[in-house]
Amino acid sequence: MAIDYEKEVGSAKVEQKFLYESGNEMAAYAAHQINYHVMGYFPISPSTEVAQFLDTMKASGQHDIMLVPSDGEHSSAGICYGASTAGGRVFNATSAQGYMFMLEQLPVQAGTRMPMVMNLVCRSISGPLNIHGDHSDLYFALNTGWPILMCRDPQSVYDMNLMALKLAEHAKVRLPVMVASDGYFTSHQKRRVQAFAHREDVHKFVGEQPPAGFTDTLDRNNPVTVGPYMNEPDYINNRYQQSVAMYNAGEVFEEIAEEFAVLTGRRYEMIEQYRMEDADVAVFLMNSASEIIKDVVDQLREQGIKAGAISPNMIRPFPQKQIAEALKHVKAITVGDRADSVGGHGGNMVNEIKAALFTYGNTTTKVISRIYGLGGKDFYAEDGHHFFQLAMDAVVADHVEIPFDYYGHNPGAPENAPKRLLKPMNFDLLKTGLITVSKNEETGKLSVRVPPVRSLMKKPRRLSPGHGACPGCGIFSGLELFFKGIEGDIVALYHTGCAMVTTTGYPYSSHKSTFIHNLFQNGAATLSGVVEMFWERKRRGELDGLGLKEDFTFVMVTGDGGMDIGMGPAIGAALRGHKMIIVEYDNEGYMNTGAQQSYSTPLGHRTSTSSIGKTQQGKLTQHKDTAQIMAATNIPYVFTGCEAYPQDMLKKAAKAQWYAQNEGLVYGKILIACPLNWMSEDKDGTDIVSLAVESCFFPLYEVEQGITNITYNPEDKDKRVEVSAWLKTMGKTRHLLKPENEPALRSFEGEVQRRWSRLKAKHEHPDL
Amino acid sequence: MPIVNELGFFEIRLESIGGLGANLAGKMLAEAGVVGAGLNGVSFSSYGSEKKGSAVKAHIRFCDMNTHIRDTSPVERPHVVGVFHEALAKTVNVTSGIHEHSTVLVNSAKTPEELRELLKVKAGTIAVIDATSIALQEKNRVNMAMLGALFRLCPFLDTDIMKGVIEKSLGKKYPQAVQSAITTFERGYNEVKFMQFELAAGDSMPLYVRSDISALGYETQPIGGTITNPGGSFLKNLSISRSGMLPVFEIETCINCAQCDTVCPDQCFVWEERPDRKGRPQMFLLGIDYQYCKGCLKCIGACPTSALSSLREQEGFADSHSVKHQFDLVTPV
């Protein structure tokens, strides 16, 4: 990835080279130079690229970090925690919801004093879902006990990543360290960056191995008990140790930064001050915005205004003394917080700055607090001018007119207020009567009649056109076909994923019936709650006035790895037996975040975290059989389907509805094409999923009341094709047909055949 | 650099749809400046939930080595705009914020005068390159031809360096594509045509509008982010997602089997109920609503007859051949 195009020494003691790279690339670059032992990770924008770059570099043999693709951030943090107890070096990167999902693990990491380094590529937290950069995830980190280093640009992402490890492992610290940079602004913008030219110099700086003499769960001669049960009066002493270590981290950082400055010529103080020496007015901002404000300072200085800017390079421990010192003679300062501490009369930074002033006896500097740039709203130089104007106004008035406010919000024009456009869907059209399901009381079997698809063209679709999915995306052809088999009203819940983001881009929604999105992993639990509220309110007679003609069918839609991170809640909902359908569109990866491998990615398939290179040829493990896992929960109905077999899908949808209304939870998996990430032609999706069925990779079957029934057997019709006939249709798999990958191809074919043979045995024997 | 803004930057904005390679072209352009021309620079793209086929922007700033790069905000006052997809102008203000001395490069077969009319450009230089045709002829990508033309507009960049970058980035994975990429690049460079338009006396350029102002605000947005207008996405026009081809429907040979509709990801097919020969109500396919067609062409493979075929899209075809969906509106239009 990195382009080396210049070597230079300059004032530095080590040889360095110039790169032109983004923040994420530099985080990965530093990690690969350090050559951490283990990284447990899970995809989330905008930090995912860090793992992707490391995977690409690993595939070409540039490092040997063990990259562990986890099943969610709670697991990735668990993997990192476990690894960090075991004596080696550990790395992770995450953002926003990923950070929130692992939050429980983070104070444990700090409280049990296990060093590691994690990059938080800052992004706003849900809900509503927003993937852009602000500091709302970062502010949750303030109380986790991790020292936090701040990065204003890709250069500092690299530098801080090197210093972070040294800080974490220092004997006086022994804490996990977070490196925080701004999502997209820093993570995705390329800049000229200097890096150590030689890995040996990096190792000289951070130490070749982690320092010995600390907890190591792999030291058999010195067994330890990690994470005991500790009540009062001991716990407060543990916490005091941690507090001392945290304040030590401030001093140790200054020592490390000095050493780093000598080596590289780049110096990081606890706070960076820009033209503050005689400043009357100042602005405090963090990370990327704190760079933009320097241009504003220059412009104001040219007008004769004594302006200055300050920003921290470290916010845990908070540089209280340094900030108080810097503001000693400043008449007014505007503090911009890129996240609110809602109800706290200011974001976290302004309140800590006020505490700093108070602690050091400064009662004269006026402080103006503004919440800005939320959800990635850009910060322009003109916004910086506004912040300085607020400070100058306060100086003139000797008073702060509005101490706390938001900046950049707008009331909106009444004429643009949303108006209802579509009428509610016509129930009589949704309930066509053309699909019938009846139970044979003697055999207990369902008999289903579905009409030709043509007759169902009158039935309203569940979605409006106008969604933003890629050309040729198989999600909505697959889902709408499934919904054609569902009669009457539905309430839908979609997990986070392509289907959700492309149908709900504010202020538009493609959903004509009620739709809920909660989180990536928690849909099954959330819809369980809706279902139970439905039945309870129905029992109490509270739904009578809401226009309902028949019971809703509750449908949860998941995909893009939602059945990895959401497996636990899905199994929980299945075991509780809520009357609902979980339907998974399987596109064989985390396509929504840039095509990372999911457990559903088959062996050898190429994704952005299962790269192809001289040391690696795609995914290393076989694909997950979610249908069989769900069947093992003994729910009444499990099915698979795809758009190439429409009558088959319609029947299964009709059965799914019957079971979800009468018995309990249903799970179905629909294989859908993702032309962008399967690297196939937009037009070929239907044929490709059809080949997946005919090669027996994706058999069409159902498990009804525990009995397996193959609904389409390509062998019966002499239509079975080789797995390779399917694989050759996609760019992500063509490498598997090369002679050097024959062992992987054979292994994959063997697994497909093994699962198919077992399925046939189950089909033949109702007891299996 | 021929011209810089008050902070010392020469600024370029690329307007495209996902999938045409504008992001990659932006990266390569920036790298050519920073690696090859001894400049400092920054490059980035707009990111969101947008997928392939949606409008995207790429931003590039060049400056000399002594200028600090601090600004991370999007390019609002570009010196050069590169429009990768002419149809974008229908839904995106692609020339937003241009100066009277800016250059607007458009991938188009039209003349500069026609484009000036279409884009409502008051003054500036219009540069035209028929990148789509070149890419088709050379069996390469639109972005390489656009990159060639962009190089012409950035005389401080070295084309030999660029060819090196192309070779380096493609050579490993697609060595057979290197020569055609270089040819496409060179044709873009050589075939771009320019025309300059002066600002009429007394006239002024349109004021730029910041791109981050929302239509709904805190007084009009329903609380909690809830969308209370179900199905409103039908208002969107997805025509810009088509990158050259579209399906054509011939009603005479249609057997109304609905296989096209079954595989269509975008609900483009419009049906009507009327009596069949025996007088029973039955569904009949009327045509395609091109407002939603992204040109994936899945329907053509699904069609068992010759009722659907593909066509290189000509201007005006979709509008004149569209059969519009009828929506069940609260307030009928």
PDB file of N, CA and C in Angstrom, chain B residues 140-165:
ATOM      1  N   ASN B 140     -11.348   0.201 -22.042  1.00  0.00           N
ATOM      2  CA  ASN B 140     -10.796   0.586 -20.756  1.00  0.00           C
ATOM      3  C   ASN B 140     -11.838   1.396 -20.017  1.00  0.00           C
ATOM      4  N   ARG B 141     -11.405   2.115 -18.986  1.00  0.00           N
ATOM      5  CA  ARG B 141     -12.387   2.759 -18.132  1.00  0.00           C
ATOM      6  C   ARG B 141     -12.454   4.267 -18.363  1.00  0.00           C
ATOM      7  N   VAL B 142     -13.663   4.788 -18.092  1.00  0.00           N
ATOM      8  CA  VAL B 142     -13.924   6.216 -18.242  1.00  0.00           C
ATOM      9  C   VAL B 142     -12.917   7.045 -17.442  1.00  0.00           C
ATOM     10  N   ASN B 143     -12.559   6.546 -16.259  1.00  0.00           N
ATOM     11  CA  ASN B 143     -11.718   7.382 -15.387  1.00  0.00           C
ATOM     12  C   ASN B 143     -10.329   7.625 -15.978  1.00  0.00           C
ATOM     13  N   MET B 144      -9.834   6.693 -16.789  1.00  0.00           N
ATOM     14  CA  MET B 144      -8.509   6.904 -17.382  1.00  0.00           C
ATOM     15  C   MET B 144      -8.549   8.029 -18.418  1.00  0.00           C
ATOM     16  N   ALA B 145      -9.630   8.077 -19.222  1.00  0.00           N
ATOM     17  CA  ALA B 145      -9.757   9.152 -20.197  1.00  0.00           C
ATOM     18  C   ALA B 145      -9.957  10.496 -19.492  1.00  0.00           C
ATOM     19  N   MET B 146     -10.752  10.477 -18.421  1.00  0.00           N
ATOM     20  CA  MET B 146     -10.971  11.710 -17.653  1.00  0.00           C
ATOM     21  C   MET B 146      -9.670  12.178 -17.010  1.00  0.00           C
ATOM     22  N   LEU B 147      -8.911  11.212 -16.520  1.00  0.00           N
ATOM     23  CA  LEU B 147      -7.630  11.542 -15.892  1.00  0.00           C
ATOM     24  C   LEU B 147      -6.701  12.206 -16.909  1.00  0.00           C
ATOM     25  N   GLY B 148      -6.679  11.683 -18.128  1.00  0.00           N
ATOM     26  CA  GLY B 148      -5.862  12.293 -19.180  1.00  0.00           C
ATOM     27  C   GLY B 148      -6.264  13.736 -19.418  1.00  0.00           C
ATOM     28  N   ALA B 149      -7.585  13.950 -19.522  1.00  0.00           N
ATOM     29  CA  ALA B 149      -8.074  15.308 -19.763  1.00  0.00           C
ATOM     30  C   ALA B 149      -7.771  16.224 -18.578  1.00  0.00           C
ATOM     31  N   LEU B 150      -7.907  15.696 -17.368  1.00  0.00           N
ATOM     32  CA  LEU B 150      -7.615  16.498 -16.170  1.00  0.00           C
ATOM     33  C   LEU B 150      -6.146  16.913 -16.150  1.00  0.00           C
ATOM     34  N   PHE B 151      -5.289  16.012 -16.628  1.00  0.00           N
ATOM     35  CA  PHE B 151      -3.859  16.345 -16.686  1.00  0.00           C
ATOM     36  C   PHE B 151      -3.610  17.549 -17.584  1.00  0.00           C
ATOM     37  N   ARG B 152      -4.366  17.612 -18.693  1.00  0.00           N
ATOM     38  CA  ARG B 152      -4.233  18.753 -19.591  1.00  0.00           C
ATOM     39  C   ARG B 152      -4.552  20.054 -18.848  1.00  0.00           C
ATOM     40  N   LEU B 153      -5.493  19.952 -17.894  1.00  0.00           N
ATOM     41  CA  LEU B 153      -5.916  21.151 -17.162  1.00  0.00           C
ATOM     42  C   LEU B 153      -4.981  21.482 -16.004  1.00  0.00           C
ATOM     43  N   CYS B 154      -4.076  20.577 -15.722  1.00  0.00           N
ATOM     44  CA  CYS B 154      -3.112  20.790 -14.633  1.00  0.00           C
ATOM     45  C   CYS B 154      -1.716  20.724 -15.231  1.00  0.00           C
ATOM     46  N   PRO B 155      -1.287  21.795 -15.922  1.00  0.00           N
ATOM     47  CA  PRO B 155      -0.024  21.720 -16.661  1.00  0.00           C
ATOM     48  C   PRO B 155       1.193  21.496 -15.766  1.00  0.00           C
ATOM     49  N   PHE B 156       1.017  21.684 -14.449  1.00  0.00           N
ATOM     50  CA  PHE B 156       2.146  21.485 -13.534  1.00  0.00           C
ATOM     51  C   PHE B 156       2.385  20.004 -13.253  1.00  0.00           C
ATOM     52  N   LEU B 157       1.515  19.133 -13.769  1.00  0.00           N
ATOM     53  CA  LEU B 157       1.699  17.700 -13.529  1.00  0.00           C
ATOM     54  C   LEU B 157       2.434  17.063 -14.710  1.00  0.00           C
ATOM     55  N   ASP B 158       3.159  16.005 -14.393  1.00  0.00           N
ATOM     56  CA  ASP B 158       4.012  15.361 -15.383  1.00  0.00           C
ATOM     57  C   ASP B 158       3.340  14.077 -15.884  1.00  0.00           C
ATOM     58  N   THR B 159       3.017  14.035 -17.185  1.00  0.00           N
ATOM     59  CA  THR B 159       2.288  12.875 -17.715  1.00  0.00           C
ATOM     60  C   THR B 159       3.128  11.599 -17.648  1.00  0.00           C
ATOM     61  N   ASP B 160       4.447  11.720 -17.729  1.00  0.00           N
ATOM     62  CA  ASP B 160       5.266  10.510 -17.646  1.00  0.00           C
ATOM     63  C   ASP B 160       5.153   9.863 -16.271  1.00  0.00           C
ATOM     64  N   ILE B 161       5.099  10.716 -15.245  1.00  0.00           N
ATOM     65  CA  ILE B 161       4.927  10.190 -13.884  1.00  0.00           C
ATOM     66  C   ILE B 161       3.614   9.418 -13.810  1.00  0.00           C
ATOM     67  N   MET B 162       2.568  10.015 -14.418  1.00  0.00           N
ATOM     68  CA  MET B 162       1.254   9.380 -14.363  1.00  0.00           C
ATOM     69  C   MET B 162       1.273   8.009 -15.007  1.00  0.00           C
ATOM     70  N   LYS B 163       1.945   7.938 -16.147  1.00  0.00           N
ATOM     71  CA  LYS B 163       2.015   6.633 -16.816  1.00  0.00           C
ATOM     72  C   LYS B 163       2.720   5.627 -15.910  1.00  0.00           C
ATOM     73  N   GLY B 164       3.703   6.110 -15.175  1.00  0.00           N
ATOM     74  CA  GLY B 164       4.390   5.237 -14.215  1.00  0.00           C
ATOM     75  C   GLY B 164       3.429   4.766 -13.135  1.00  0.00           C
ATOM     76  N   VAL B 165       2.582   5.703 -12.639  1.00  0.00           N
ATOM     77  CA  VAL B 165       1.615   5.349 -11.594  1.00  0.00           C
ATOM     78  C   VAL B 165       0.623   4.313 -12.134  1.00  0.00           C
TER      79      VAL B 165
END
